[in-house]
Tab-separated table of C-alpha atoms and ligand atoms in Angstrom:
chain	number	residue	atom	x	y	z
A	1	UNK	CA	13.388	29.844	7.227
A	2	UNK	CA	12.196	33.321	8.110
A	3	UNK	CA	8.663	32.271	7.237
A	4	UNK	CA	8.938	29.169	9.381
A	5	UNK	CA	10.103	31.206	12.362
A	6	UNK	CA	7.175	33.527	11.772
A	7	UNK	CA	4.826	30.528	11.721
A	8	UNK	CA	6.219	29.235	15.018
A	9	UNK	CA	5.703	32.656	16.552
A	10	UNK	CA	1.920	32.223	16.242
A	11	UNK	CA	2.111	29.606	19.004
A	12	UNK	CA	2.395	30.227	22.732
A	13	UNK	CA	6.179	30.193	23.034
A	14	UNK	CA	7.901	32.640	25.351
A	15	UNK	CA	11.505	32.019	24.238
A	16	UNK	CA	13.148	33.580	21.216
A	17	UNK	CA	13.181	31.152	18.300
A	18	UNK	CA	16.612	31.064	16.657
A	19	UNK	CA	16.453	28.305	14.078
A	20	UNK	CA	14.130	25.842	12.347
A	21	UNK	CA	15.569	22.745	10.628
A	22	UNK	CA	14.027	19.829	8.712
A	23	UNK	CA	13.553	16.630	10.719
A	24	UNK	CA	12.590	12.995	10.150
A	25	UNK	CA	11.581	10.795	7.277
A	26	UNK	CA	7.760	10.909	7.303
A	27	UNK	CA	6.033	10.213	4.027
A	28	UNK	CA	3.033	12.438	4.682
A	29	UNK	CA	3.598	15.579	6.797
A	30	UNK	CA	6.627	17.940	6.778
A	31	UNK	CA	8.391	18.129	10.131
A	32	UNK	CA	10.948	20.581	11.562
A	33	UNK	CA	13.007	20.942	14.741
A	34	UNK	CA	12.699	24.317	16.440
A	35	UNK	CA	15.647	25.780	18.381
A	36	UNK	CA	15.395	28.611	20.892
A	37	UNK	CA	17.901	31.101	22.248
A	38	UNK	CA	20.482	29.677	24.674
A	39	UNK	CA	20.226	25.969	23.855
A	40	UNK	CA	21.778	23.734	21.240
A	41	UNK	CA	19.054	21.102	21.588
A	42	UNK	CA	15.681	21.396	19.869
A	43	UNK	CA	12.876	22.653	22.086
A	44	UNK	CA	9.798	22.284	19.864
A	45	UNK	CA	8.638	20.478	16.758
A	46	UNK	CA	6.838	22.309	13.976
A	47	UNK	CA	4.752	20.298	11.565
A	48	UNK	CA	2.870	21.138	8.412
A	49	UNK	CA	-0.273	19.017	8.375
A	50	UNK	CA	-0.866	17.397	5.008
A	51	UNK	CA	-4.451	18.499	4.565
A	52	UNK	CA	-4.807	16.832	1.186
A	53	UNK	CA	-4.812	13.634	3.235
A	54	UNK	CA	-6.199	14.897	6.538
A	55	UNK	CA	-8.942	17.096	5.184
A	56	UNK	CA	-10.797	17.681	8.419
A	57	UNK	CA	-8.061	19.359	10.451
A	58	UNK	CA	-10.477	20.174	13.295
A	59	UNK	CA	-11.424	16.513	13.647
A	60	UNK	CA	-7.763	15.549	13.407
A	61	UNK	CA	-6.636	17.808	16.235
A	62	UNK	CA	-9.698	16.969	18.293
A	63	UNK	CA	-8.877	13.225	18.103
A	64	UNK	CA	-5.272	13.877	19.036
A	65	UNK	CA	-6.225	16.066	21.983
A	66	UNK	CA	-8.629	13.425	23.321
A	67	UNK	CA	-5.953	10.747	23.099
A	68	UNK	CA	-3.120	12.784	24.609
A	69	UNK	CA	-5.358	14.094	27.430
A	70	UNK	CA	-6.509	10.572	28.216
A	71	UNK	CA	-2.957	9.210	28.366
A	72	UNK	CA	-1.774	12.129	30.486
A	73	UNK	CA	-4.719	11.681	32.866
A	74	UNK	CA	-3.126	8.328	33.719
A	75	UNK	CA	0.214	9.991	34.430
A	76	UNK	CA	1.881	8.582	31.360
A	77	UNK	CA	3.983	10.447	28.832
A	78	UNK	CA	2.287	11.755	25.784
A	79	UNK	CA	2.931	14.383	23.171
A	80	UNK	CA	2.178	17.904	24.330
A	81	UNK	CA	0.717	20.238	21.704
A	82	UNK	CA	0.889	24.017	22.044
A	83	UNK	CA	-1.986	26.383	21.414
A	84	UNK	CA	-1.768	29.438	19.220
A	85	UNK	CA	-2.062	32.858	20.864
A	86	UNK	CA	-5.725	32.837	19.904
A	87	UNK	CA	-6.309	29.490	21.605
A	88	UNK	CA	-6.407	27.139	18.630
A	89	UNK	CA	-4.583	23.830	18.268
A	90	UNK	CA	-3.374	24.652	14.767
A	91	UNK	CA	-2.498	27.711	12.709
A	92	UNK	CA	-3.820	28.253	9.183
A	93	UNK	CA	-1.678	30.702	7.194
A	94	UNK	CA	-4.204	31.081	4.381
A	95	UNK	CA	-2.751	28.130	2.502
A	96	UNK	CA	-1.166	25.629	4.863
A	97	UNK	CA	-2.021	24.154	8.267
A	98	UNK	CA	0.590	24.045	11.031
A	99	UNK	CA	0.931	22.691	14.552
A	100	UNK	CA	3.623	22.825	17.202
A	101	UNK	CA	4.461	20.338	19.937
A	102	UNK	CA	7.097	20.142	22.651
A	103	UNK	CA	10.231	18.228	21.663
A	104	UNK	CA	10.628	15.213	23.972
A	105	UNK	CA	14.083	15.678	25.550
A	106	UNK	CA	16.687	12.910	25.477
A	107	UNK	CA	14.614	10.814	23.116
A	108	UNK	CA	16.011	8.644	20.367
A	109	UNK	CA	14.322	7.267	17.273
A	110	UNK	CA	15.440	4.170	15.401
A	111	UNK	CA	14.880	2.806	11.931
A	112	UNK	CA	15.640	-0.703	13.233
A	113	UNK	CA	15.547	-2.383	16.659
A	114	UNK	CA	17.240	-5.273	18.482
A	115	UNK	CA	15.253	-8.224	19.937
A	116	UNK	CA	15.801	-6.785	23.423
A	117	UNK	CA	14.280	-3.430	22.461
A	118	UNK	CA	11.493	-5.201	20.593
A	119	UNK	CA	10.435	-7.021	23.720
A	120	UNK	CA	10.206	-3.720	25.612
A	121	UNK	CA	8.475	-2.089	22.652
A	122	UNK	CA	5.905	-4.892	22.505
A	123	UNK	CA	5.203	-4.549	26.171
A	124	UNK	CA	4.978	-0.746	26.283
A	125	UNK	CA	2.970	-0.816	23.200
A	126	UNK	CA	0.479	-3.365	24.479
A	127	UNK	CA	0.209	-1.132	27.526
A	128	UNK	CA	-0.470	1.884	25.285
A	129	UNK	CA	-3.439	0.003	23.823
A	130	UNK	CA	-4.604	-0.998	27.292
A	131	UNK	CA	-4.459	2.676	28.327
A	132	UNK	CA	-6.741	3.628	25.462
A	133	UNK	CA	-9.102	0.681	25.931
A	134	UNK	CA	-11.277	2.740	28.280
A	135	UNK	CA	-11.367	5.940	26.233
A	136	UNK	CA	-15.044	6.847	26.413
A	137	UNK	CA	-15.130	9.737	24.009
A	138	UNK	CA	-15.647	8.553	20.441
A	139	UNK	CA	-12.874	9.339	17.962
A	140	UNK	CA	-13.628	10.420	14.424
A	141	UNK	CA	-12.580	8.026	11.681
A	142	UNK	CA	-10.103	10.470	10.235
A	143	UNK	CA	-9.355	8.379	7.135
A	144	UNK	CA	-12.332	6.064	6.637
A	145	UNK	CA	-11.387	2.404	5.982
A	146	UNK	CA	-7.734	3.250	6.557
A	147	UNK	CA	-6.594	-0.315	7.343
A	148	UNK	CA	-9.463	-2.093	5.613
A	149	UNK	CA	-7.719	-4.431	3.190
A	150	UNK	CA	-10.879	-5.028	1.138
A	151	UNK	CA	-11.060	-1.271	0.554
A	152	UNK	CA	-7.336	-1.054	-0.288
A	153	UNK	CA	-7.730	-3.864	-2.830
A	154	UNK	CA	-10.667	-2.020	-4.360
A	155	UNK	CA	-8.511	1.103	-4.683
A	156	UNK	CA	-5.872	-1.003	-6.407
A	157	UNK	CA	-8.492	-2.417	-8.815
A	158	UNK	CA	-9.734	1.102	-9.563
A	159	UNK	CA	-6.180	2.277	-10.228
A	160	UNK	CA	-5.617	-0.646	-12.588
A	161	UNK	CA	-8.878	-0.004	-14.438
A	162	UNK	CA	-7.939	3.625	-14.945
A	163	UNK	CA	-4.253	3.019	-15.692
A	164	UNK	CA	-3.726	6.774	-15.704
A	165	UNK	CA	-0.027	6.800	-16.573
A	166	UNK	CA	0.299	3.496	-18.405
A	167	UNK	CA	2.199	1.643	-15.690
A	168	UNK	CA	-0.063	-1.405	-15.320
A	169	UNK	CA	1.713	-3.559	-17.907
A	170	UNK	CA	5.038	-3.429	-16.056
A	171	UNK	CA	3.562	-4.503	-12.692
A	172	UNK	CA	1.434	-7.425	-13.833
A	173	UNK	CA	3.451	-9.959	-11.865
A	174	UNK	CA	2.743	-8.158	-8.578
A	175	UNK	CA	-0.938	-7.722	-9.364
A	176	UNK	CA	-1.330	-11.453	-10.030
A	177	UNK	CA	0.500	-12.423	-6.848
A	178	UNK	CA	-1.567	-9.985	-4.781
A	179	UNK	CA	-4.962	-11.042	-6.110
A	180	UNK	CA	-4.081	-14.740	-5.813
A	181	UNK	CA	-4.049	-14.233	-2.042
A	182	UNK	CA	-7.126	-12.048	-1.772
A	183	UNK	CA	-9.337	-14.616	-0.010
A	184	UNK	CA	-6.693	-15.447	2.587
A	185	UNK	CA	-5.676	-11.861	3.300
A	186	UNK	CA	-9.210	-10.475	3.755
A	187	UNK	CA	-9.936	-12.846	6.667
A	188	UNK	CA	-9.888	-10.062	9.273
A	189	UNK	CA	-12.681	-8.075	7.631
A	190	UNK	CA	-14.821	-11.206	7.350
A	191	UNK	CA	-14.337	-12.065	11.016
A	192	UNK	CA	-15.276	-8.487	11.871
A	193	UNK	CA	-18.494	-8.666	9.833
A	194	UNK	CA	-19.364	-11.961	11.510
A	195	UNK	CA	-19.096	-10.198	14.850
A	196	UNK	CA	-16.130	-12.299	15.977
A	197	UNK	CA	-13.527	-9.522	16.090
A	198	UNK	CA	-13.949	-6.164	17.828
A	199	UNK	CA	-12.538	-2.776	16.816
A	200	UNK	CA	-10.264	-1.092	19.309
A	201	UNK	CA	-8.611	2.287	19.545
A	202	UNK	CA	-5.409	1.788	17.580
A	203	UNK	CA	-2.524	4.013	16.574
A	204	UNK	CA	-2.531	2.738	12.976
A	205	UNK	CA	1.004	3.821	12.066
A	206	UNK	CA	3.277	2.004	14.498
A	207	UNK	CA	6.421	2.047	12.432
A	208	UNK	CA	9.588	1.756	14.514
A	209	UNK	CA	10.398	5.369	13.677
A	210	UNK	CA	7.117	6.554	15.183
A	211	UNK	CA	8.290	5.663	18.685
A	212	UNK	CA	10.573	7.621	20.946
A	213	UNK	CA	12.919	5.514	23.043
A	214	UNK	CA	15.111	6.522	25.983
A	215	UNK	CA	18.733	5.422	26.099
A	216	UNK	CA	17.787	2.133	27.835
A	217	UNK	CA	15.326	1.125	25.125
A	218	UNK	CA	12.136	2.002	26.995
A	219	UNK	CA	9.386	3.521	24.880
A	220	UNK	CA	9.102	7.113	26.116
A	221	UNK	CA	6.126	7.945	24.008
A	222	UNK	CA	4.389	7.116	20.790
A	223	UNK	CA	4.377	9.855	18.169
A	224	UNK	CA	2.603	10.567	14.892
A	225	UNK	CA	-0.903	10.320	16.322
A	226	UNK	CA	-2.751	11.471	13.198
A	227	UNK	CA	-4.175	8.072	12.423
A	228	UNK	CA	-5.330	7.061	15.908
A	229	UNK	CA	-8.793	5.600	15.288
A	230	UNK	CA	-10.889	2.470	15.789
A	231	UNK	CA	-9.385	-0.498	13.953
A	232	UNK	CA	-8.782	-4.234	14.317
A	233	UNK	CA	-6.122	-4.949	16.928
A	234	UNK	CA	-3.919	-6.341	14.144
A	235	UNK	CA	-3.078	-2.836	12.950
A	236	UNK	CA	-0.543	-1.901	15.534
A	237	UNK	CA	0.971	-5.314	16.072
A	238	UNK	CA	1.328	-5.959	12.339
A	239	UNK	CA	2.607	-2.540	11.346
A	240	UNK	CA	5.291	-2.558	14.018
A	241	UNK	CA	6.623	-5.906	12.802
A	242	UNK	CA	6.462	-4.681	9.213
A	243	UNK	CA	9.277	-2.281	9.992
A	244	UNK	CA	10.933	-3.912	13.030
A	245	UNK	CA	11.244	-7.460	11.687
A	246	UNK	CA	12.393	-6.296	8.255
A	247	UNK	CA	16.165	-6.839	8.011
A	248	UNK	CA	16.254	-4.302	5.167
A	249	UNK	CA	14.702	-0.894	4.600
A	250	UNK	CA	11.075	-0.239	3.678
A	251	UNK	CA	12.295	0.929	0.272
A	252	UNK	CA	15.402	-1.245	0.002
A	253	UNK	CA	16.508	-1.428	-3.630
A	254	UNK	CA	18.505	-4.577	-2.789
A	255	UNK	CA	15.925	-7.301	-2.195
A	256	UNK	CA	18.612	-9.610	-0.790
A	257	UNK	CA	18.758	-7.376	2.273
A	258	UNK	CA	15.168	-8.184	3.116
A	259	UNK	CA	14.092	-10.973	5.414
A	260	UNK	CA	11.535	-11.412	8.200
A	261	UNK	CA	13.526	-11.679	11.445
A	262	UNK	CA	12.010	-14.315	13.728
A	263	UNK	CA	14.049	-13.235	16.757
A	264	UNK	CA	12.381	-9.836	16.573
A	265	UNK	CA	9.016	-11.503	16.012
A	266	UNK	CA	9.422	-13.701	19.097
A	267	UNK	CA	10.638	-10.939	21.377
A	268	UNK	CA	8.038	-8.395	20.278
A	269	UNK	CA	5.193	-10.903	20.507
A	270	UNK	CA	6.219	-11.985	23.993
A	271	UNK	CA	6.196	-8.367	25.182
A	272	UNK	CA	2.963	-7.586	23.369
A	273	UNK	CA	1.119	-10.537	24.913
A	274	UNK	CA	2.257	-9.406	28.367
A	275	UNK	CA	1.147	-5.839	27.740
A	276	UNK	CA	-2.282	-6.814	26.374
A	277	UNK	CA	-3.072	-9.561	28.927
A	278	UNK	CA	-5.965	-7.540	30.275
A	279	UNK	CA	-8.007	-7.359	27.091
A	280	UNK	CA	-6.713	-9.483	24.203
A	281	UNK	CA	-9.251	-12.144	23.098
A	282	UNK	CA	-8.154	-15.680	22.070
A	283	UNK	CA	-9.269	-15.044	18.482
A	284	UNK	CA	-7.094	-11.916	18.374
A	285	UNK	CA	-4.105	-13.805	19.728
A	286	UNK	CA	-4.543	-16.751	17.323
A	287	UNK	CA	-4.552	-14.409	14.371
A	288	UNK	CA	-1.386	-12.460	15.191
A	289	UNK	CA	0.562	-14.376	12.498
A	290	UNK	CA	-2.131	-13.265	10.048
A	291	UNK	CA	-1.487	-9.686	11.182
A	292	UNK	CA	2.255	-10.129	10.606
A	293	UNK	CA	1.479	-11.006	6.981
A	294	UNK	CA	-1.333	-8.521	6.504
A	295	UNK	CA	0.742	-5.360	6.903
A	296	UNK	CA	3.493	-6.043	4.371
A	297	UNK	CA	0.653	-7.197	2.094
A	298	UNK	CA	-1.431	-4.053	2.619
A	299	UNK	CA	1.582	-1.773	2.253
A	300	UNK	CA	2.459	-3.469	-1.046
A	301	UNK	CA	-1.109	-2.856	-2.214
A	302	UNK	CA	-0.946	0.816	-1.181
A	303	UNK	CA	2.494	1.561	-2.691
A	304	UNK	CA	1.540	-0.239	-5.892
A	305	UNK	CA	-1.770	1.634	-6.221
A	306	UNK	CA	0.098	4.910	-5.747
A	307	UNK	CA	2.660	3.933	-8.366
A	308	UNK	CA	-0.093	3.074	-10.843
A	309	UNK	CA	-1.883	6.335	-10.038
A	310	UNK	CA	1.243	8.322	-10.895
A	311	UNK	CA	2.535	8.979	-7.335
A	312	UNK	CA	-0.175	11.183	-5.913
A	313	UNK	CA	-0.127	10.067	-2.252
A	314	UNK	CA	3.314	9.230	-0.848
A	315	UNK	CA	6.243	11.610	-1.048
A	316	UNK	CA	8.804	10.146	-3.432
A	317	UNK	CA	12.530	10.849	-3.788
A	318	UNK	CA	12.933	9.538	-7.341
A	319	UNK	CA	10.515	8.521	-10.135
A	320	UNK	CA	10.523	4.738	-9.510
A	321	UNK	CA	10.412	5.075	-5.728
A	322	UNK	CA	6.928	3.645	-5.257
A	323	UNK	CA	7.801	0.680	-7.474
A	324	UNK	CA	10.953	0.011	-5.449
A	325	UNK	CA	8.857	0.235	-2.283
A	326	UNK	CA	6.315	-2.176	-3.755
A	327	UNK	CA	8.983	-4.754	-4.563
A	328	UNK	CA	10.622	-4.404	-1.161
A	329	UNK	CA	7.339	-4.803	0.727
A	330	UNK	CA	6.385	-7.767	-1.426
A	331	UNK	CA	9.683	-9.490	-0.682
A	332	UNK	CA	9.034	-8.937	3.023
A	333	UNK	CA	5.554	-10.398	2.619
A	334	UNK	CA	6.932	-13.516	0.910
A	335	UNK	CA	9.506	-14.002	3.650
A	336	UNK	CA	6.859	-13.662	6.345
A	337	UNK	CA	4.520	-15.992	4.495
A	338	UNK	CA	7.220	-18.650	4.346
A	339	UNK	CA	7.445	-18.470	8.153
A	340	UNK	CA	3.732	-18.483	8.879
A	341	UNK	CA	3.591	-22.031	10.263
A	342	UNK	CA	6.572	-21.336	12.497
A	343	UNK	CA	4.898	-18.161	13.767
A	344	UNK	CA	1.729	-20.067	14.583
A	345	UNK	CA	3.496	-22.680	16.636
A	346	UNK	CA	5.526	-20.033	18.456
A	347	UNK	CA	2.409	-18.074	19.397
A	348	UNK	CA	0.683	-21.262	20.484
A	349	UNK	CA	3.521	-21.853	22.950
A	350	UNK	CA	3.432	-18.345	24.447
B	401	GN1	C1	2.711	6.911	6.088
B	401	GN1	O1	3.670	9.630	7.726
B	401	GN1	P1	4.253	8.298	7.840
B	401	GN1	O2	5.440	8.120	6.979
B	401	GN1	O3	4.513	7.897	9.265
B	401	GN1	C2	1.278	6.367	6.065
B	401	GN1	C3	1.225	4.988	6.709
B	401	GN1	C4	2.152	4.064	5.968
B	401	GN1	C5	3.560	4.655	5.978
B	401	GN1	C6	4.516	3.814	5.163
B	401	GN1	C7	-1.568	8.692	6.794
B	401	GN1	O4	3.120	7.195	7.386
B	401	GN1	O5	-0.071	4.478	6.690
B	401	GN1	O6	2.172	2.818	6.549
B	401	GN1	O7	3.578	5.985	5.466
B	401	GN1	N1	0.368	7.294	6.706
B	401	GN1	C8	-0.768	7.677	6.098
B	401	GN1	O8	5.808	4.127	5.530
B	401	GN1	O9	-1.130	7.221	5.025
B	402	MG	MG1	5.839	8.989	10.903
């Protein structure tokens, strides 16, 4: 803890820091709440940037600063990052990279949401995309091909070919099911190549727990901006539903808990279509059910590839964790797939 307090002290904070405690459930970075003298509520957030994944920390912070400045220039809430005493947006301690942001007061995060909150989330979230639609400064592609499913399937194939830790034989069922649907699930990339779908500035990690809500369910601000980059519009819509419409947990060991909740789907989609009225193309709207399937599918591919590779990417809590995650995401995919026709007719009516 002493070291963490010392790290925080490199940033422009005038108060006396009293305590630093672990926070959140992120799978990539390590996050801490920072308390200062005279208050029992956290005042700042300290984060260790995972630079194995985000190798170009300058590009990372530059992207984030462009996005937060742009949102603030429109008088909307955004995360506020602090500079170090020597004017940098991160601190390198010789081994690790750190950043500090202001804690958003009176904010709540959820792991699950109600239909009512989903409607508001869809709307605020569509508005977030509208806000960024006129960002003129180009953003760096911080993780190239991040949500490119063709690329993710190639990574899975490479992992299988290498079979580094001998896990391929036990996951054959999932591999077969995944590759059976390859043609169908790579539609977005084909439409992009044919010039029919544009790329837009997307958040690319819109899990429910990456949004701060106020007590009335309004989205106060969107957090975890590391992956903001150009992507197909499906990214944010699909990834939100991946967590929000799941009646179980992302890594639920009990597959019976998992279903794709159509009430959440309906409410979120209604809000999202309102929020994106100004820019969403008919082809983007028509393919929203595809997006709802794509993200559980892609996350299955990513968790499975990491399991086969011997757990090198995602933080795990126990040895089989990535396999449990794979099974849970696949169950969610199957449930969503079974409701695809229903989704299409619902969207058609909205
Ligand atoms: C990672 O850091 P966190 O937990 O918000 C991942 C996302 C995955 C998600 C799965 C940079 O996000 O893409 O969807 O885990 N972020 C990165 O929970 O890979
Ligand atoms: Mg996160």
